[in-house]
CSV table of C-alpha atoms in Angstrom, one decimal:
chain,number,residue,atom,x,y,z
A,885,UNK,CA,0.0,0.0,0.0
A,886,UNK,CA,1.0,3.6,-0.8
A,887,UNK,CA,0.9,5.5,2.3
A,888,UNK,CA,0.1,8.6,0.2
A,889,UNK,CA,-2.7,6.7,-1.5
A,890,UNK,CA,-6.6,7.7,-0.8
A,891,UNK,CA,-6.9,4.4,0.4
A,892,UNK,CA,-4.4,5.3,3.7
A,893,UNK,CA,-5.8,8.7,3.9
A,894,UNK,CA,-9.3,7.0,4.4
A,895,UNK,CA,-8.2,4.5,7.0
A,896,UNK,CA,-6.0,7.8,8.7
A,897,UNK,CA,-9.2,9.7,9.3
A,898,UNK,CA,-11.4,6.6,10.7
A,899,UNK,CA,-8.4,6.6,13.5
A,900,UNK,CA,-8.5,9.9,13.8
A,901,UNK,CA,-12.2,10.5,14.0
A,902,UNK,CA,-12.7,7.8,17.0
A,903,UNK,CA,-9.7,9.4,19.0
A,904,UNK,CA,-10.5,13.0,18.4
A,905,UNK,CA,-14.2,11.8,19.9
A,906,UNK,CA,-13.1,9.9,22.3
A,907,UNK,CA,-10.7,12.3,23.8
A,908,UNK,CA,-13.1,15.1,23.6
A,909,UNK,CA,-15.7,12.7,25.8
A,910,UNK,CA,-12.6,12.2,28.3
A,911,UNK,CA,-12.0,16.0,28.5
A,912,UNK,CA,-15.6,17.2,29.4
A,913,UNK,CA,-16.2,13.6,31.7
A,914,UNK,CA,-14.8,15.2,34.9
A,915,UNK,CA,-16.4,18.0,34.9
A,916,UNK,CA,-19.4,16.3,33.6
A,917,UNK,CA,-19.0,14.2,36.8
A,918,UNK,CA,-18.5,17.1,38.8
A,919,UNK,CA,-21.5,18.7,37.9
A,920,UNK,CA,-23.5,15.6,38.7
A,921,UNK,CA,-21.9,15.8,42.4
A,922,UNK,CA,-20.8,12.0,41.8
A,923,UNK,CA,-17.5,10.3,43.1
A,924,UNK,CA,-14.5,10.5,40.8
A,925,UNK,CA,-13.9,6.7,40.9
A,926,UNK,CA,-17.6,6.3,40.5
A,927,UNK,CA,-17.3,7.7,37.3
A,928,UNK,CA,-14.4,6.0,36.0
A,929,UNK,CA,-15.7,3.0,37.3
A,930,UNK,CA,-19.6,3.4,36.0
A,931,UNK,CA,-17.7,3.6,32.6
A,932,UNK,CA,-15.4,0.4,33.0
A,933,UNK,CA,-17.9,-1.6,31.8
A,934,UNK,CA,-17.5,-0.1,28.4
A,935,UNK,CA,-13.8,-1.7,27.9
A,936,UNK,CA,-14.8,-4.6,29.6
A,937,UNK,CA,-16.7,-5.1,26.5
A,938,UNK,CA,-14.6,-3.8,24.4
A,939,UNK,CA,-12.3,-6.7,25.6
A,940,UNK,CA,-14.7,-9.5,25.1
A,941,UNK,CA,-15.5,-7.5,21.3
A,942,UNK,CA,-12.0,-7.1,20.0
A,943,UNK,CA,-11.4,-11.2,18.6
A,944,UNK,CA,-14.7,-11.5,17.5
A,945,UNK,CA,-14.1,-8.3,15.2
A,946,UNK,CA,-10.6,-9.5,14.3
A,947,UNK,CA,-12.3,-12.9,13.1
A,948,UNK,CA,-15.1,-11.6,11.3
A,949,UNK,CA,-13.1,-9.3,9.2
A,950,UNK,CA,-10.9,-12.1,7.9
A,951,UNK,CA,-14.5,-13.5,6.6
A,952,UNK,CA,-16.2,-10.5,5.4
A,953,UNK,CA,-13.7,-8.6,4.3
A,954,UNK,CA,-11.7,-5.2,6.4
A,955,UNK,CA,-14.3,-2.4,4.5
A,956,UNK,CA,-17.5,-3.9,5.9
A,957,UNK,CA,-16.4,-4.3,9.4
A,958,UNK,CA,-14.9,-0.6,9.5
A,959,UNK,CA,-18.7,0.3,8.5
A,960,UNK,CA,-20.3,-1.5,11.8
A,961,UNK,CA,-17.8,-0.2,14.1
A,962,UNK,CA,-18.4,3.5,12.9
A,963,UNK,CA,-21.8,2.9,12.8
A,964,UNK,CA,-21.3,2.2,16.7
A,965,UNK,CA,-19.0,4.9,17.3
A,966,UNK,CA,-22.1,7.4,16.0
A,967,UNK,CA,-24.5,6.1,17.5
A,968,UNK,CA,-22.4,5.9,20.8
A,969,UNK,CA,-21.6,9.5,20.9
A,970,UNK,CA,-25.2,10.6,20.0
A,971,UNK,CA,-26.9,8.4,22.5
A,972,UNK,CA,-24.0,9.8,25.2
A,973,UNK,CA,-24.2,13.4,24.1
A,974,UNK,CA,-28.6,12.9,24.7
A,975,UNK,CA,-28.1,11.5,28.3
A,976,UNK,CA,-25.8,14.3,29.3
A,977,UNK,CA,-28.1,16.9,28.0
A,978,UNK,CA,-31.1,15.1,30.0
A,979,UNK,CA,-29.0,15.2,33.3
A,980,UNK,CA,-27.3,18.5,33.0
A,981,UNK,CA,-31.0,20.2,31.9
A,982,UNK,CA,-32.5,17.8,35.3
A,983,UNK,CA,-34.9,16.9,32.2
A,984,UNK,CA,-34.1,13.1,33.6
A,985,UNK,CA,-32.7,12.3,37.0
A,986,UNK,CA,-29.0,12.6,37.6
A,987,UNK,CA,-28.9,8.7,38.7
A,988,UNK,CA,-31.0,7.8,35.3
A,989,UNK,CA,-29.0,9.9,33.0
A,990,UNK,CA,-25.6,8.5,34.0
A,991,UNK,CA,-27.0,4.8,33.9
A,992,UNK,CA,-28.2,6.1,30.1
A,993,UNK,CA,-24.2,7.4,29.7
A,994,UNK,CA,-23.0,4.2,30.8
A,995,UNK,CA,-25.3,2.3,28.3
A,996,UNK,CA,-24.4,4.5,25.5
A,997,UNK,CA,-20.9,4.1,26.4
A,998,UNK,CA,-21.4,0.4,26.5
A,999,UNK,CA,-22.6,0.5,22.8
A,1000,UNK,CA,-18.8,1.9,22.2
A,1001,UNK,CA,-17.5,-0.8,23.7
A,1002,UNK,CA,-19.2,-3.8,21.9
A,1003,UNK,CA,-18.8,-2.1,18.3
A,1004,UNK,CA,-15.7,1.1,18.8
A,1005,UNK,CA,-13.3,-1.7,18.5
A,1006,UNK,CA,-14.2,-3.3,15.1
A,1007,UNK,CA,-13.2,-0.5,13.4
A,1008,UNK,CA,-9.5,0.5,14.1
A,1009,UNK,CA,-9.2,-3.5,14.2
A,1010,UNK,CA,-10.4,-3.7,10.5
A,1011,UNK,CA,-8.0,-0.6,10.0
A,1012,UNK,CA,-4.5,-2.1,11.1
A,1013,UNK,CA,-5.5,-5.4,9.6
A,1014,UNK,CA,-6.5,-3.9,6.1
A,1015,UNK,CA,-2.5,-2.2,6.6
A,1016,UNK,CA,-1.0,-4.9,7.7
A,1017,UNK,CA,-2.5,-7.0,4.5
A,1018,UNK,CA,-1.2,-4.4,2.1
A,1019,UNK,CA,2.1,-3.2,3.1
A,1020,UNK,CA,5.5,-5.4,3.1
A,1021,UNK,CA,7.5,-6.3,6.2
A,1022,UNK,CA,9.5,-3.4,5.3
A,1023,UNK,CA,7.0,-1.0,5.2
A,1024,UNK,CA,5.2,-2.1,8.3
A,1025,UNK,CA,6.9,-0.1,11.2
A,1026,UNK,CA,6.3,3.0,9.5
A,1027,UNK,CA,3.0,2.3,8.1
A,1028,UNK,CA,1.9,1.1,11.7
A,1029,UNK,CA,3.1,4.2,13.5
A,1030,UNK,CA,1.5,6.3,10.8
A,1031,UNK,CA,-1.5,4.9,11.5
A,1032,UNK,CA,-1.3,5.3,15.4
A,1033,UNK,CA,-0.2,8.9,14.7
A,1034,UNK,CA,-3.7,9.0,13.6
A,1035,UNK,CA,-4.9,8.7,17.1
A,1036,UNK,CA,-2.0,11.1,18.6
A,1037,UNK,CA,-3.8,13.9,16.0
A,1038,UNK,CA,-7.1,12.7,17.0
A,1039,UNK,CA,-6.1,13.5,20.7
A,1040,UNK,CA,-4.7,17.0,19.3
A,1041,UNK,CA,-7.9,17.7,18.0
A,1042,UNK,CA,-10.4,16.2,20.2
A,1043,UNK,CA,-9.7,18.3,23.4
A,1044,UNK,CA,-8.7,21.1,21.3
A,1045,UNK,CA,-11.8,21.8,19.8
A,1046,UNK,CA,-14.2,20.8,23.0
A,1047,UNK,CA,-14.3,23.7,24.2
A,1048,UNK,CA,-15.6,25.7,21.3
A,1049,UNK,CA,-18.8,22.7,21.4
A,1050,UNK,CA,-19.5,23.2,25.1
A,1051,UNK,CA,-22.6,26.2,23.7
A,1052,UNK,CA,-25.5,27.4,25.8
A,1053,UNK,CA,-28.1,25.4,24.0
A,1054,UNK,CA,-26.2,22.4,24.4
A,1055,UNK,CA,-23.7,22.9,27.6
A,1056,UNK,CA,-21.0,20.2,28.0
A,1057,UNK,CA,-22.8,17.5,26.1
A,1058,UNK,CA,-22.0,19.6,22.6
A,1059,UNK,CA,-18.6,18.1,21.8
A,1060,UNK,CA,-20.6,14.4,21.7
A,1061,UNK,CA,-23.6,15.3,19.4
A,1062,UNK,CA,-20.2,17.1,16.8
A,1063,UNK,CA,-18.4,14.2,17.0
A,1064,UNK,CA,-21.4,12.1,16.1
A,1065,UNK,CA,-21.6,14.4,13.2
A,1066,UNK,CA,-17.9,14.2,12.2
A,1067,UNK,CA,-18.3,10.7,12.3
A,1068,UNK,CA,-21.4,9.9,10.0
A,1069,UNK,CA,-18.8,11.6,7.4
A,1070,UNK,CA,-16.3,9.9,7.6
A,1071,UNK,CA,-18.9,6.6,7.9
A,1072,UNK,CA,-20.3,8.0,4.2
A,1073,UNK,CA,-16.7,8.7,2.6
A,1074,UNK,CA,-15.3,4.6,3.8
A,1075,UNK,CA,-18.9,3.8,2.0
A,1076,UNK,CA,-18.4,5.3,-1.4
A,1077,UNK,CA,-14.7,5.8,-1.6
A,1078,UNK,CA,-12.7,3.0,0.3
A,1079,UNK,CA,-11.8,-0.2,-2.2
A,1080,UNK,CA,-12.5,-3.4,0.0
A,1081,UNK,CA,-10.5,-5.9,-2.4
A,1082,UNK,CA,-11.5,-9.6,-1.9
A,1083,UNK,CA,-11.5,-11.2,1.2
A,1084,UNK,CA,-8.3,-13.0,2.4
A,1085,UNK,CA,-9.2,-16.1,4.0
A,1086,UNK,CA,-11.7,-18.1,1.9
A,1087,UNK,CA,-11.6,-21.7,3.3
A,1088,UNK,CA,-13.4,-23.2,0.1
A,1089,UNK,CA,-11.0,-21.9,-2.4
A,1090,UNK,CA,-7.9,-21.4,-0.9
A,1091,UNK,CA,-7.7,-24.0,2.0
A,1092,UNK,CA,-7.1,-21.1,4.5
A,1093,UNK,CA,-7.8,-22.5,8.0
A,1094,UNK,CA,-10.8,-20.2,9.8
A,1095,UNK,CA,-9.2,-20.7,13.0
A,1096,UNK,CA,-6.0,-19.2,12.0
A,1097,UNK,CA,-4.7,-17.4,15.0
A,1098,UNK,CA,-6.5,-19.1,17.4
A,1099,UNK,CA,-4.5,-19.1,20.7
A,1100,UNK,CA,-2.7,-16.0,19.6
A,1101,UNK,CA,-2.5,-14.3,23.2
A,1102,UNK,CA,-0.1,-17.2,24.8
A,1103,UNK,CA,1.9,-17.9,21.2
A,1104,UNK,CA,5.5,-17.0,22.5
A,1105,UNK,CA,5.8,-14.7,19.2
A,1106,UNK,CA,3.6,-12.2,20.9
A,1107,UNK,CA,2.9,-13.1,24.6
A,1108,UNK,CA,5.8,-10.4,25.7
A,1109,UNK,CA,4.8,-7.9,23.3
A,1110,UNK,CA,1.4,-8.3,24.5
A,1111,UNK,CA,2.8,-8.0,27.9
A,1112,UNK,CA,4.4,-5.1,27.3
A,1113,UNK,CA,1.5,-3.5,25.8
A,1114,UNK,CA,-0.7,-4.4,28.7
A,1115,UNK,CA,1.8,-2.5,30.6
A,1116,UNK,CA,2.3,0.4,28.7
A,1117,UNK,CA,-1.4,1.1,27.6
A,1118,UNK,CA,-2.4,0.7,31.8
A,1119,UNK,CA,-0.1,3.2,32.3
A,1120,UNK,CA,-1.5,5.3,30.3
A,1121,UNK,CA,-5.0,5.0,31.2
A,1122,UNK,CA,-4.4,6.3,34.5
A,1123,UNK,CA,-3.1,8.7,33.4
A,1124,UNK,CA,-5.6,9.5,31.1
A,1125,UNK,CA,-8.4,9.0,33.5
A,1126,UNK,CA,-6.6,10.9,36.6
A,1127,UNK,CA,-5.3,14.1,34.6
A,1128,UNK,CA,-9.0,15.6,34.2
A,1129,UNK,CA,-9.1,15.6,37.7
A,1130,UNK,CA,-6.5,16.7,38.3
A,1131,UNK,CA,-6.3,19.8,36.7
A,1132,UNK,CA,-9.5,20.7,38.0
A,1133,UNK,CA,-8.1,20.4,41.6
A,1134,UNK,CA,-5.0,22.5,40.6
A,1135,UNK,CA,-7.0,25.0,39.4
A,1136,UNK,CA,-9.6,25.0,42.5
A,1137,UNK,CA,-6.8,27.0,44.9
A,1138,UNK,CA,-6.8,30.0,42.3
A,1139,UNK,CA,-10.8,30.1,42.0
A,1140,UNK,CA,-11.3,28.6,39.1
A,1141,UNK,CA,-14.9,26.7,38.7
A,1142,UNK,CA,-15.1,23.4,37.3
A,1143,UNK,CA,-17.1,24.6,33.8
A,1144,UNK,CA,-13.8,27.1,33.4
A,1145,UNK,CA,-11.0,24.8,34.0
A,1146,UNK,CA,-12.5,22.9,30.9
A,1147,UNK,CA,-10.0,25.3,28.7
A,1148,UNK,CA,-7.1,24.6,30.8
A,1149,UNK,CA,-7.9,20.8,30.5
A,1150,UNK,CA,-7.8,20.5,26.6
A,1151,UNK,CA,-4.3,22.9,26.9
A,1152,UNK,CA,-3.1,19.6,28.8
A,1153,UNK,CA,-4.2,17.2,26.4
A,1154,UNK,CA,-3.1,19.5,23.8
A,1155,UNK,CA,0.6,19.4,25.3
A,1156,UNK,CA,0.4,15.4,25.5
A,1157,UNK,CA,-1.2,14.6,22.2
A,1158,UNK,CA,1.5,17.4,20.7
A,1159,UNK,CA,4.5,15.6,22.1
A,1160,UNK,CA,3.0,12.0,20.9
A,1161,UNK,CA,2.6,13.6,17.5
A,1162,UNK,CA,6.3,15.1,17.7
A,1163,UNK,CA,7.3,11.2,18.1
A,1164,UNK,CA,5.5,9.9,15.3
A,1165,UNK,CA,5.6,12.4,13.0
A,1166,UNK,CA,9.3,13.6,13.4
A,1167,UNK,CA,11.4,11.7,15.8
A,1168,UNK,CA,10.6,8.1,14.6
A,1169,UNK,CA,10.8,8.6,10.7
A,1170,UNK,CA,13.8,10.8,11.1
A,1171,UNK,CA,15.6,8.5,13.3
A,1172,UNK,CA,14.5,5.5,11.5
A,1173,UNK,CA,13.6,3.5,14.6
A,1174,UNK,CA,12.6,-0.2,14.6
A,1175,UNK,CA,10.2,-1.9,16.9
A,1176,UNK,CA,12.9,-2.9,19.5
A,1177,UNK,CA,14.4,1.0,19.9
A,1178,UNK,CA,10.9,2.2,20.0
A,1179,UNK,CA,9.9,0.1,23.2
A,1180,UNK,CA,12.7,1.0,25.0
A,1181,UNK,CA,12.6,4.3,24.4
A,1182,UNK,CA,8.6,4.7,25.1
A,1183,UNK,CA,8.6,2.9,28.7
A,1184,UNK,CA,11.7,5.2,29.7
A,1185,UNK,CA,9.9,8.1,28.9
A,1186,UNK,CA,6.5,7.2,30.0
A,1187,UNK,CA,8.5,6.2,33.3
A,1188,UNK,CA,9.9,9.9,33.3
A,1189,UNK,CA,6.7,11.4,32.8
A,1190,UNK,CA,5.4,10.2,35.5
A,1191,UNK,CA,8.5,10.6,37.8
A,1192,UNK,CA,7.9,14.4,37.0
A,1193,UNK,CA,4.5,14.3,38.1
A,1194,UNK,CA,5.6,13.0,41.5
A,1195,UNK,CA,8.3,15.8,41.9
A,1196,UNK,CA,6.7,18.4,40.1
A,1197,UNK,CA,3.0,19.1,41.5
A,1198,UNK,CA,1.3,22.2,40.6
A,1199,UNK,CA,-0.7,23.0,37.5
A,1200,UNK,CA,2.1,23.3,34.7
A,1201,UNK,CA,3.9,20.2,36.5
A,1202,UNK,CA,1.1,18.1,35.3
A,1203,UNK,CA,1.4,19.4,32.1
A,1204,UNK,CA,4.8,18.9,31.8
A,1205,UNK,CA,4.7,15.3,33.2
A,1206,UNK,CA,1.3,14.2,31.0
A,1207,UNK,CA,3.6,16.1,27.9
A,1208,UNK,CA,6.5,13.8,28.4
A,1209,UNK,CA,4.8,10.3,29.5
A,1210,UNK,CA,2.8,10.9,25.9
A,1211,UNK,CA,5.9,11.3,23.8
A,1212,UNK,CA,7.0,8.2,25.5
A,1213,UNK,CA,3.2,5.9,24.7
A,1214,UNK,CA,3.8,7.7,21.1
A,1215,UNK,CA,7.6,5.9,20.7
A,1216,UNK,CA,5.7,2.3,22.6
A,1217,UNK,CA,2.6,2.3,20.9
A,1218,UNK,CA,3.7,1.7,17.6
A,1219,UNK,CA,6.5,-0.3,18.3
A,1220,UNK,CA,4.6,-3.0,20.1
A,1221,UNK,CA,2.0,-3.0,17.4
A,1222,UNK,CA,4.4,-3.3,14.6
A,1223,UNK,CA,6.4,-5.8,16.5
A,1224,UNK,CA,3.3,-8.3,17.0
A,1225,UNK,CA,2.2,-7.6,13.4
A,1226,UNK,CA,6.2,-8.6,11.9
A,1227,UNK,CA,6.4,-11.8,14.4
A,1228,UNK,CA,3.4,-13.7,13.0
A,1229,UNK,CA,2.4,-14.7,9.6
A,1230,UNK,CA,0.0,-13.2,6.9
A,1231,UNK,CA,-3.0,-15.5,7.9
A,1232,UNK,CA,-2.8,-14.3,11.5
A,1233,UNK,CA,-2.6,-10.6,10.8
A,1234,UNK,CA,-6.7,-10.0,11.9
A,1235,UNK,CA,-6.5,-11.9,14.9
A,1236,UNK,CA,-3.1,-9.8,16.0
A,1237,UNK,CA,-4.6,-6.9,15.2
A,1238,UNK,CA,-7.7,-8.0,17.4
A,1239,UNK,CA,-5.1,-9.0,20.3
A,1240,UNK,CA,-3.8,-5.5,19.8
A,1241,UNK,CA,-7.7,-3.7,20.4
A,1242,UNK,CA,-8.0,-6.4,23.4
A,1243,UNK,CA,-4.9,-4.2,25.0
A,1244,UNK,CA,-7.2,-1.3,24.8
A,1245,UNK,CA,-10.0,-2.7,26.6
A,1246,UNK,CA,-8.0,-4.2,28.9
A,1247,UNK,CA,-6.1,-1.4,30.0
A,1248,UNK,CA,-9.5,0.6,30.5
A,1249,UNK,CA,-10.9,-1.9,32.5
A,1250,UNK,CA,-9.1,-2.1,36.1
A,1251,UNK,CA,-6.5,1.0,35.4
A,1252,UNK,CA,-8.8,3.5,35.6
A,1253,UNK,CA,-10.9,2.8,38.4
A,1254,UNK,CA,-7.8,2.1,40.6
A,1255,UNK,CA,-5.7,5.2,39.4
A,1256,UNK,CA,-9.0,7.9,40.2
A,1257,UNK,CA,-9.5,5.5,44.2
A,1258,UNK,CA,-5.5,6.2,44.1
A,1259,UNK,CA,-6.0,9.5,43.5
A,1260,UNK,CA,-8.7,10.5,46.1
A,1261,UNK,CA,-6.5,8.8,48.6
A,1262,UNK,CA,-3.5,10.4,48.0
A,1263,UNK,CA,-2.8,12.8,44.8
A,1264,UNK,CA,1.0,11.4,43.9
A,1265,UNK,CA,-0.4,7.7,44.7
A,1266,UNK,CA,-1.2,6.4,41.0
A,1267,UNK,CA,1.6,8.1,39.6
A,1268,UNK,CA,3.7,5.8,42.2
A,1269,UNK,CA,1.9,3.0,40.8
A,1270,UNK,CA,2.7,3.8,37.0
A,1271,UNK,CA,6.2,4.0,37.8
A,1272,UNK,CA,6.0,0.2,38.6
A,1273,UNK,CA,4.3,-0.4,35.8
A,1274,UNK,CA,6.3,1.1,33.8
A,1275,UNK,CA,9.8,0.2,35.4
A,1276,UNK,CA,8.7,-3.4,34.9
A,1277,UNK,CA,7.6,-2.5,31.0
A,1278,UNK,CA,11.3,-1.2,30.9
A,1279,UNK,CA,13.1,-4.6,32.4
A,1280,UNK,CA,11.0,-6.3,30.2
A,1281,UNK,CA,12.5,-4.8,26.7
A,1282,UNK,CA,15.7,-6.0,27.9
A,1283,UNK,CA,14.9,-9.4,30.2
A,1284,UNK,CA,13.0,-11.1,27.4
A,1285,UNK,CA,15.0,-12.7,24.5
A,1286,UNK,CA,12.4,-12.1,22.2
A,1287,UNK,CA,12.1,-8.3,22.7
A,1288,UNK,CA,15.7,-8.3,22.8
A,1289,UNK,CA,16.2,-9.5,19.3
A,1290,UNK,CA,13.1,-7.9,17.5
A,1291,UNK,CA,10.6,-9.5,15.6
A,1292,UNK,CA,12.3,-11.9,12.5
A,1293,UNK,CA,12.7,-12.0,9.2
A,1294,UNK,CA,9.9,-14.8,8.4
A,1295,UNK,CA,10.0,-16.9,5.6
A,1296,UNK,CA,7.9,-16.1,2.6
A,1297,UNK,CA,7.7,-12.5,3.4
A,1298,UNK,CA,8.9,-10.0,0.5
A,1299,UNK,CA,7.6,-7.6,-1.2
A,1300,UNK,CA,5.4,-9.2,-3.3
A,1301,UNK,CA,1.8,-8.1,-3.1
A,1302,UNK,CA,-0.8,-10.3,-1.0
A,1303,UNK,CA,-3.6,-11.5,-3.3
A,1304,UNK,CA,-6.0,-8.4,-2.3
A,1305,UNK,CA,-3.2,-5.7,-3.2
A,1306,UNK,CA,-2.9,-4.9,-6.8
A,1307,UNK,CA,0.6,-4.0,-8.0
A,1308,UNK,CA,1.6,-0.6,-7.4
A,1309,UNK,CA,1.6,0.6,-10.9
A,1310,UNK,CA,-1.8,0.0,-11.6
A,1311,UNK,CA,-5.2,0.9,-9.8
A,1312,UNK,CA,-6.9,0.1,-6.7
A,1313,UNK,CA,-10.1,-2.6,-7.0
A,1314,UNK,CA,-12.3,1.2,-6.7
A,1315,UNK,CA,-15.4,-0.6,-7.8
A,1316,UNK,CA,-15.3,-3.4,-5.5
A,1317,UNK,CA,-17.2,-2.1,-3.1
């Protein structure tokens, strides 16, 4: 695949889309919270069940798009993504406006959230696999961290554009019913405009084994990339989840209300999602990093990040520290995705990519809940905790023989197109739709 082509600029902006809403939900969440008068870890936990599903989703999604092809299974999980915001963005309005209890409306959140969870991952699944299936071993680091740079915009432009949403007519809840908007777009353009190819595992004709991939998760190709992931991702959900409140609380001493710390809330996730992008977009192409530099280099700064946030309290220390540990998810992120992808075969690439989206649930699940209880204990506490985690991501890059070498060369694997990518000098399959 040409990453210039329309085809990558399609798949760019379904990643981007679903990060840029997401993050803008995460942005306004606290204050949403807030203004509800509910418990921090009640709201991170209410909303748990969302990538617990998202868990359970993720291999399902994997397996159905190596029988129905990437294209169609991109369609259901924006189709869930819109429908997820919408539904969200209508419960907040119903609580905020006391048109619906506040107990009611969150339960309503939750469910709409939960929607996300059983359909948000089919999507970026489809996405990497559709990549994976059209780009060479050689292209693949690149392509991958292309492709997660997606999200890192998508977190640029999700809390950055928040707070413009947040109007009198629709309060806090705006940013959702946008996002829903932005999203039934980009749903339309995959519709008309992205080529789906044919469909790489056809048992009848080929021979291709529908259980291909089965087992993934404990194949010791993956297992400590996956580890690491697991890690590195829970890491960064706490901080995720914890920085909202954070801020708010920083702000509190200087008489700042909740509804006007929203501004200084995107400017931190505008700092992080600027560093991440500064990683994927300049530092790793420029420096030409491969999987095994890139996970090194991403737990070591996500451990500094958070280091900084322990020593450095204050507003602009947890901007600093959120700024840093981002850069450092930005250098891990694609690394451990690309690794996965180059240490298993071309059969297996859906259900990787589905282990991959697993991570995400995963590390939204228990990370989350604990960081925010952390939190209300003791403000350093889950920034303690993510240095564990992330000093143990660390020893593992360089305790495990298998991160230590990189993923292999594997035989079979050149340059020569899979059987849905046509050769590069002629055109895309733009009518097989």
């Amino acid at each position: 695949m040409n990453l210039r082509s329309p085809a990558f600029a399609i798949l760019f902006a379904v990643s981007l889309i679903a990060a840029a809403g997401n993050m803008a939900l995460q942005s306004v969440l606290p204050a949403i919270g807030r203004e509800f008068r509910l418990s921090d870890t009640l709201v991170a936990g209410a909303f748990a069940i969302s990538a617990l599903m998202w868990t359970f989703a993720s291999p399902f999604w994997a397996r159905l798009s190596d029988r129905i092809g990437r294209k169609k299974v991109i369609l259901i999980g924006l189709s869930g993504f819109v429908v997820s915001m919408a539904g969200f963005g209508l419960a907040a309005t119903s609580g905020l406006e006391r048109w619906l209890g506040v107990g009611v409306a969150f339960v309503l959140m939750a469910m709409a959230r939960t929607v996300y969870g059983v359909f948000g991952s089919a999507a970026p699944i489809a996405s990497q696999a559709y990549v994976a299936d059209r780009t060479s071993p050689e292209q693949r680091t690149q392509a991958m961290s292309l492709l997660a740079s997606a999200q890192g915009l998508g977190t640029v432009i999700g809390p950055a554009l928040a707070p413009f949403f947040v109007l009198p007519l629709v309060g806090l809840a705006g940013p959702m019913y946008a996002f829903a908007l932005f999203g039934l777009v980009v749903l339309f353009v995959v519709w008309r405009r992205l080529p789906s190819g044919e469909v790489l595992r056809k048992p009848s004709a080929s021979g291709h084994r529908d259980d291909a991939g089965k087992g993934l998760w404990k194949d010791p190709r993956v297992r400590d990339y996956l580890l690491y992931g697991l890690l590195t991702t829970g890491a960064q959900a706490i901080n995720i989840s914890v920085l909202g409140f954070h801020v708010i609380d920083e702000l509190a001493g200087t008489g700042i209300a909740v509804r006007a710390a929203q501004p200084f809330i995107g400017i931190a996730m505008l700092a992080g999602a600027a560093a991440t992008l500064m990683a994927q977009w300049g530092l790793i192409p420029l420096l030409k990093l491969q999987p095994r530099e890139l996970m090194r280099w991403g737990a070591a700064l996500a451990l500094l990040g958070n280091l900084m946030s322990v020593v450095a309290p204050g507003y602009y220390g947890a901007v600093i520290g959120y700024a840093v540990v981002s850069m450092g998810i930005g250098f891990a992120r694609p690394g451990f995705t690309a690794g996965s992808s180059l240490s298993v075969g071309p059969l297996e690439q859906g259900a990787v990519a589905g282990l991959m989206m697993s991570l995400a649930g995963l590390s939204f699940l228990a990370p989350p809940v604990i960081g925010v209880a952390l939190y209300e204990l003791f403000e350093p506490a889950p920034f303690i905790a993510n240095v564990v985690l992330l000093t143990a991501a660390t020893a593992l890059c360089f305790g495990s023989a298998r991160l230590r070498a990189g993923p292999p060369d594997l035989p079979g694997r050149d340059e020569t197109p899979s059987p849905e990518t046509p050769p590069a000098s002629q055109p895309g399959p733009e009518g097989n739709r």
